[in-house]
Amino acid sequence: MRWRFLPLEGDAAFNMALDEALMLGGRPTLRVYRFRPSAVTIGYFQRVSSSVDLEEIRRRGIDLVRRPTGGGAVYHDEMGEATYSVTGPVDLFPSGVEGSMRFICEGVMNAIRKLGLEPEFAGVNDVLVGGRKVSGSAQTREAGNLLQHGTLMYDTDLETLAKVIRPPSQKLADKGIKSVLSRVTTLSKELGRGVTYEEVKEALIEGFSFLGEFEERGLDEEEWKLVERLEEKYRDRRWTFRR
Amino acid sequence: MRPKIIRSKAGKTLEISLSVKEGKIEKVTITGDFIAVPKSAIDRLEESLRGVEPEKVEGVVKEVLEGVDLVGVTVQEIIEVIRELSSSR
């Protein structure tokens, strides 16, 4: 199977518009990208006020956008987080959402192994190292195609993360953990050295090679038009604040 | 609108806010960090629950969510929270 590797990145609204456009287009595509500037994304079904600290987000000048996919709030640190997205026809993947999420997460786990750490899959969409979360993923499907995207924290400023994302108190109480800081980590922390974005990007591309062969290519004109149209939605505050 | 937040068995958050008028559900919002495919199912469920009596909640939720791929939360968990919020006033 021939896959496209698409080396495009931008701000939060652009990144989400591009991921949705790739899903609707349906050409098998892998992206590895950053959020420039840093941003918080929230899941499609999340309530803004319950999932993030808006005041902290504003004070720090961090972008906020609602994703097309479900799942939880994510802090995308421009200097310490890599996001991947996988899009293509659903028949390229195991049938259900849960099974296909686990299947695609193998790419993240391969990347972590390649960097010298032992990952562990947890819950339905998390990847841990040393018992702490380094990656979370989310998926949606439309028009017979699938979009899964997820995060890999290699040097995220965890204090900022802990301030901008509101932990559901119940979640933490259940786990008997006092703070967000004690349940997340980064690849740099775990390896005891500074990991670079380029390293992580290469590791992810290699990690996803079980999907097929990658060829670096851009968007065609029709895809660009769709991205531009979808960008308007993601730039509209009503979209982000709809719940 | 009174909210109720639970942690699902799968470890996700389910937050439902609901108001009741004359014994029927007036408005309900279903939010959280779960995944539902197709995603329009949750909007459709909120719509379908308007004007529904507490004892009919189970049937409506089951019907609307039939065939919907839910991850992180179950149909039963959604039913339980809505039933509790709609019958406790």
Coordinates of C-alpha atoms in Angstrom, one line a residue:
Chain A
M1 CA 0.0 0.0 0.0
R2 CA 1.3 3.4 -1.0
W3 CA 0.8 6.1 1.6
R4 CA 1.3 9.8 1.3
F5 CA 3.5 11.5 4.0
L6 CA 2.3 15.1 4.2
P7 CA 4.8 17.6 5.7
L8 CA 2.4 20.4 6.5
E9 CA 1.8 22.2 9.8
G10 CA 0.3 25.4 11.1
D11 CA -1.8 26.8 13.8
A12 CA -4.6 24.9 15.6
A13 CA -7.4 25.8 13.2
F14 CA -5.3 25.0 10.1
N15 CA -4.2 21.6 11.6
M16 CA -7.7 20.6 12.5
A17 CA -9.1 21.7 9.1
L18 CA -6.4 19.8 7.3
D19 CA -7.0 16.6 9.3
E20 CA -10.7 16.8 8.6
A21 CA -10.1 17.5 4.9
L22 CA -7.8 14.5 4.6
M23 CA -10.4 12.3 6.2
L24 CA -13.1 13.5 3.8
G25 CA -10.8 13.2 0.8
G26 CA -9.9 9.6 1.9
R27 CA -6.4 9.3 0.4
P28 CA -4.2 7.2 2.8
T29 CA -2.1 9.9 4.4
L30 CA 0.2 10.2 7.4
R31 CA 1.0 13.6 8.9
V32 CA 3.5 14.4 11.7
Y33 CA 3.1 18.0 12.8
R34 CA 3.3 20.6 15.4
F35 CA 0.9 23.3 16.6
R36 CA 2.4 26.7 15.9
P37 CA 1.8 28.5 18.1
S38 CA 1.1 26.2 21.1
A39 CA -2.5 25.3 21.5
V40 CA -5.0 23.4 23.5
T41 CA -7.5 21.2 21.6
I42 CA -10.6 19.8 23.2
G43 CA -12.6 16.7 22.2
Y44 CA -15.7 17.1 20.0
F45 CA -18.0 16.2 22.9
Q46 CA -16.3 18.2 25.6
R47 CA -17.7 21.2 27.4
V48 CA -15.1 24.0 27.3
S49 CA -15.7 25.2 30.9
S50 CA -15.3 21.7 32.3
S51 CA -12.2 20.7 30.4
V52 CA -9.9 23.7 30.3
D53 CA -8.9 26.7 32.4
L54 CA -9.9 29.5 30.0
E55 CA -8.3 32.3 32.1
E56 CA -4.9 30.5 32.1
I57 CA -5.2 29.9 28.3
R58 CA -5.9 33.6 27.7
R59 CA -3.2 34.8 30.0
R60 CA -0.6 32.6 28.4
G61 CA -1.7 33.4 24.8
I62 CA -2.4 29.8 24.0
D63 CA -4.8 28.9 21.1
L64 CA -7.9 26.9 21.8
V65 CA -9.8 24.9 19.3
R66 CA -12.4 22.1 19.3
R67 CA -11.3 19.0 17.4
P68 CA -13.4 17.0 14.9
T69 CA -12.6 13.9 17.1
G70 CA -13.8 12.9 20.5
G71 CA -11.6 12.3 23.5
G72 CA -10.1 14.6 26.0
A73 CA -8.3 18.0 26.2
V74 CA -4.7 18.1 25.0
Y75 CA -2.0 20.7 25.4
H76 CA 0.1 20.9 22.2
D77 CA 3.4 22.5 23.2
E78 CA 5.1 23.9 20.1
M79 CA 8.5 23.2 21.6
G80 CA 7.8 19.7 23.1
E81 CA 4.9 17.9 21.4
A82 CA 4.5 16.0 18.1
T83 CA 1.1 15.2 16.7
Y84 CA 0.4 12.4 14.2
S85 CA -2.6 11.9 12.1
V86 CA -3.6 8.9 10.0
T87 CA -6.4 9.2 7.5
G88 CA -7.8 6.7 4.9
P89 CA -10.7 4.4 3.9
V90 CA -12.0 2.5 6.9
D91 CA -11.4 -0.8 5.2
L92 CA -7.7 -0.4 5.6
F93 CA -8.1 -0.8 9.4
P94 CA -9.7 -3.2 11.9
S95 CA -13.5 -2.6 11.9
G96 CA -14.5 -1.1 15.2
V97 CA -13.3 2.2 16.7
E98 CA -11.7 0.6 19.7
G99 CA -9.8 -2.1 17.8
S100 CA -8.6 0.3 15.0
M101 CA -7.5 2.8 17.6
R102 CA -5.3 0.2 19.3
F103 CA -4.0 -0.9 15.8
I104 CA -3.0 2.6 14.8
C105 CA -1.5 3.4 18.3
E106 CA 1.1 0.7 17.5
G107 CA 2.8 3.4 15.3
V108 CA 3.3 5.5 18.4
M109 CA 4.4 2.6 20.5
N110 CA 6.9 1.6 17.8
A111 CA 8.3 5.1 17.7
I112 CA 8.8 5.1 21.5
R113 CA 10.6 1.7 21.3
K114 CA 12.8 3.1 18.6
L115 CA 13.8 5.9 20.9
G116 CA 14.8 3.4 23.5
L117 CA 11.8 3.3 25.9
E118 CA 9.2 0.6 26.7
P119 CA 5.7 1.8 26.0
E120 CA 2.5 0.3 27.5
F121 CA -1.0 0.7 26.1
A122 CA -3.6 1.8 28.7
G123 CA -7.3 2.2 28.8
V124 CA -8.8 2.7 25.3
N125 CA -6.5 5.4 23.8
D126 CA -3.5 6.2 26.0
V127 CA 0.2 5.2 25.8
L128 CA 2.3 5.2 28.9
V129 CA 6.0 5.1 29.7
G130 CA 6.9 4.1 33.2
G131 CA 3.2 4.2 34.2
R132 CA 2.8 7.8 33.1
K133 CA 1.0 9.1 30.0
V134 CA 3.1 10.3 27.0
S135 CA 0.4 9.9 24.3
G136 CA -3.3 10.0 23.8
S137 CA -5.3 9.4 20.6
A138 CA -8.8 10.1 19.3
Q139 CA -10.7 9.0 16.2
T140 CA -13.7 9.8 14.1
R141 CA -15.2 8.4 10.9
E142 CA -17.1 10.0 8.1
A143 CA -17.9 9.2 4.4
G144 CA -16.4 5.8 4.7
N145 CA -13.0 7.2 5.9
L146 CA -11.3 7.3 9.2
L147 CA -9.3 10.0 10.9
Q148 CA -7.1 9.2 13.9
H149 CA -4.8 11.7 15.5
G150 CA -2.8 11.7 18.6
T151 CA -0.2 13.4 20.7
L152 CA 3.4 12.4 21.6
M153 CA 4.9 14.5 24.4
Y154 CA 8.7 14.6 24.0
D155 CA 9.5 17.7 26.0
T156 CA 6.2 19.3 26.8
D157 CA 6.2 21.9 29.6
L158 CA 4.1 19.8 32.0
E159 CA 3.5 22.7 34.4
T160 CA 1.8 24.7 31.7
L161 CA -0.2 21.5 30.8
A162 CA -1.3 21.1 34.4
K163 CA -2.4 24.7 34.6
V164 CA -4.4 24.9 31.3
I165 CA -6.1 21.5 31.3
R166 CA -8.7 21.0 33.9
P167 CA -8.5 17.5 35.4
P168 CA -11.9 16.0 36.1
S169 CA -11.7 15.8 39.9
Q170 CA -13.5 12.5 39.9
K171 CA -10.9 11.0 37.5
L172 CA -8.1 11.9 39.8
A173 CA -9.8 10.9 43.0
D174 CA -10.6 7.5 41.5
K175 CA -7.0 6.9 40.7
G176 CA -5.8 8.2 44.1
I177 CA -3.5 10.6 42.4
K178 CA -3.2 14.2 43.7
S179 CA -2.1 16.1 40.6
V180 CA -1.9 16.0 36.8
L181 CA 1.9 16.2 37.1
S182 CA 2.2 12.8 38.7
R183 CA 0.4 11.0 35.8
V184 CA 2.1 12.5 32.8
T185 CA 5.7 12.5 31.6
T186 CA 7.8 13.2 28.5
L187 CA 10.2 11.2 26.4
S188 CA 13.0 13.6 27.4
K189 CA 12.3 13.1 31.1
E190 CA 12.2 9.3 30.8
L191 CA 15.4 9.2 28.7
G192 CA 17.2 11.7 30.8
R193 CA 18.3 13.7 27.8
G194 CA 16.9 16.4 25.5
V195 CA 14.9 14.8 22.7
T196 CA 14.4 16.8 19.5
Y197 CA 11.3 17.2 17.3
E198 CA 13.3 15.9 14.3
E199 CA 14.1 12.7 16.2
V200 CA 10.5 12.1 17.2
K201 CA 9.2 12.9 13.7
E202 CA 11.6 10.3 12.2
A203 CA 10.7 7.8 14.8
L204 CA 7.0 8.2 14.1
I205 CA 7.4 7.9 10.4
E206 CA 9.4 4.7 10.9
G207 CA 6.9 3.6 13.6
F208 CA 4.0 3.8 11.2
S209 CA 5.8 2.0 8.4
F210 CA 3.7 -1.1 9.1
L211 CA 0.9 0.7 7.3
G212 CA 2.8 0.8 4.0
E213 CA 5.3 2.7 2.0
F214 CA 5.4 6.5 2.4
E215 CA 6.0 9.0 -0.3
E216 CA 6.3 12.7 0.6
R217 CA 3.7 14.7 -1.3
G218 CA 1.6 17.8 -0.9
L219 CA -2.1 18.6 -1.4
D220 CA -3.8 18.9 -4.7
E221 CA -5.9 21.9 -5.6
E222 CA -9.2 20.4 -4.6
E223 CA -7.8 19.4 -1.2
W224 CA -6.6 22.9 -0.6
K225 CA -10.1 24.3 -1.3
L226 CA -11.6 22.0 1.2
V227 CA -9.0 22.9 3.8
E228 CA -9.7 26.6 3.3
R229 CA -13.4 26.0 3.7
L230 CA -13.0 24.0 6.8
E231 CA -10.6 26.5 8.3
E232 CA -13.4 29.0 8.5
K233 CA -15.3 26.6 10.8
Y234 CA -12.3 26.0 13.1
R235 CA -11.6 29.8 13.3
D236 CA -15.1 30.5 14.4
R237 CA -15.5 30.8 18.1
R238 CA -19.0 29.4 17.9
W239 CA -17.5 26.1 16.8
T240 CA -15.1 25.9 19.7
F241 CA -17.7 27.1 22.3
R242 CA -20.6 25.1 21.0
R243 CA -20.6 23.0 24.1
Chain B
M1 CA -30.0 22.6 34.4
R2 CA -28.3 20.5 37.0
P3 CA -25.1 18.6 36.0
K4 CA -24.0 15.2 37.1
I5 CA -20.5 14.0 36.3
I6 CA -19.5 10.4 36.5
R7 CA -16.3 8.5 35.7
S8 CA -17.2 5.7 33.4
K9 CA -15.9 2.2 34.0
A10 CA -13.5 2.8 31.1
G11 CA -12.0 5.8 32.9
K12 CA -13.7 8.5 30.9
T13 CA -15.7 11.5 32.0
L14 CA -19.4 11.7 31.3
E15 CA -21.1 15.0 32.2
I16 CA -24.8 15.4 31.6
S17 CA -26.9 18.5 32.4
L18 CA -30.6 18.2 32.4
S19 CA -33.7 20.2 33.1
V20 CA -37.2 18.9 33.7
K21 CA -40.5 20.7 33.1
E22 CA -43.9 19.3 34.1
G23 CA -42.5 15.8 34.5
K24 CA -40.8 15.7 31.1
I25 CA -37.2 16.4 30.0
E26 CA -37.0 20.0 28.8
K27 CA -33.3 20.1 27.8
V28 CA -30.3 17.8 28.1
T29 CA -26.7 18.2 27.1
I30 CA -24.3 15.2 27.0
T31 CA -20.6 16.0 27.2
G32 CA -17.3 14.4 28.1
D33 CA -14.1 12.9 26.8
F34 CA -15.6 9.8 25.2
I35 CA -15.7 8.9 21.5
A36 CA -18.9 8.3 19.5
V37 CA -19.1 7.4 15.8
P38 CA -21.0 8.8 14.0
K39 CA -20.5 11.9 16.1
S40 CA -23.9 13.3 15.1
A41 CA -25.5 10.6 17.3
I42 CA -25.0 12.7 20.4
D43 CA -26.7 15.8 19.0
R44 CA -29.5 13.5 17.8
L45 CA -29.9 12.0 21.2
E46 CA -30.1 15.4 22.9
E47 CA -32.9 16.3 20.4
S48 CA -34.7 13.0 20.8
L49 CA -34.8 13.3 24.6
R50 CA -36.8 16.6 24.6
G51 CA -40.2 16.1 26.0
V52 CA -39.5 12.5 27.1
E53 CA -40.8 11.2 30.4
P54 CA -38.3 9.6 32.8
E55 CA -39.7 6.1 32.4
K56 CA -39.2 6.3 28.6
V57 CA -35.6 7.4 28.7
E58 CA -34.2 3.9 28.4
G59 CA -36.1 3.1 25.2
V60 CA -35.2 6.4 23.5
V61 CA -31.5 6.2 24.4
K62 CA -31.3 2.6 23.2
E63 CA -33.0 3.4 20.0
V64 CA -31.0 6.4 19.1
L65 CA -27.6 4.9 20.0
E66 CA -28.3 1.6 18.3
G67 CA -25.4 0.8 16.0
V68 CA -23.4 3.8 17.3
D69 CA -19.8 2.9 18.1
L70 CA -19.2 4.3 21.6
V71 CA -15.8 4.2 23.2
G72 CA -15.1 5.1 26.8
V73 CA -18.7 5.2 27.9
T74 CA -21.6 2.7 27.7
V75 CA -25.2 3.1 26.6
Q76 CA -26.2 1.8 30.1
E77 CA -24.1 4.5 31.8
I78 CA -25.7 7.2 29.8
I79 CA -29.2 5.8 30.6
E80 CA -28.5 5.7 34.3
V81 CA -27.3 9.3 34.6
I82 CA -30.2 10.6 32.5
R83 CA -32.7 8.6 34.5
E84 CA -31.3 9.7 37.8
L85 CA -31.3 13.4 36.8
S86 CA -34.8 13.3 35.2
S87 CA -36.6 11.5 38.0
S88 CA -35.0 13.2 41.0
R89 CA -37.1 16.3 40.9

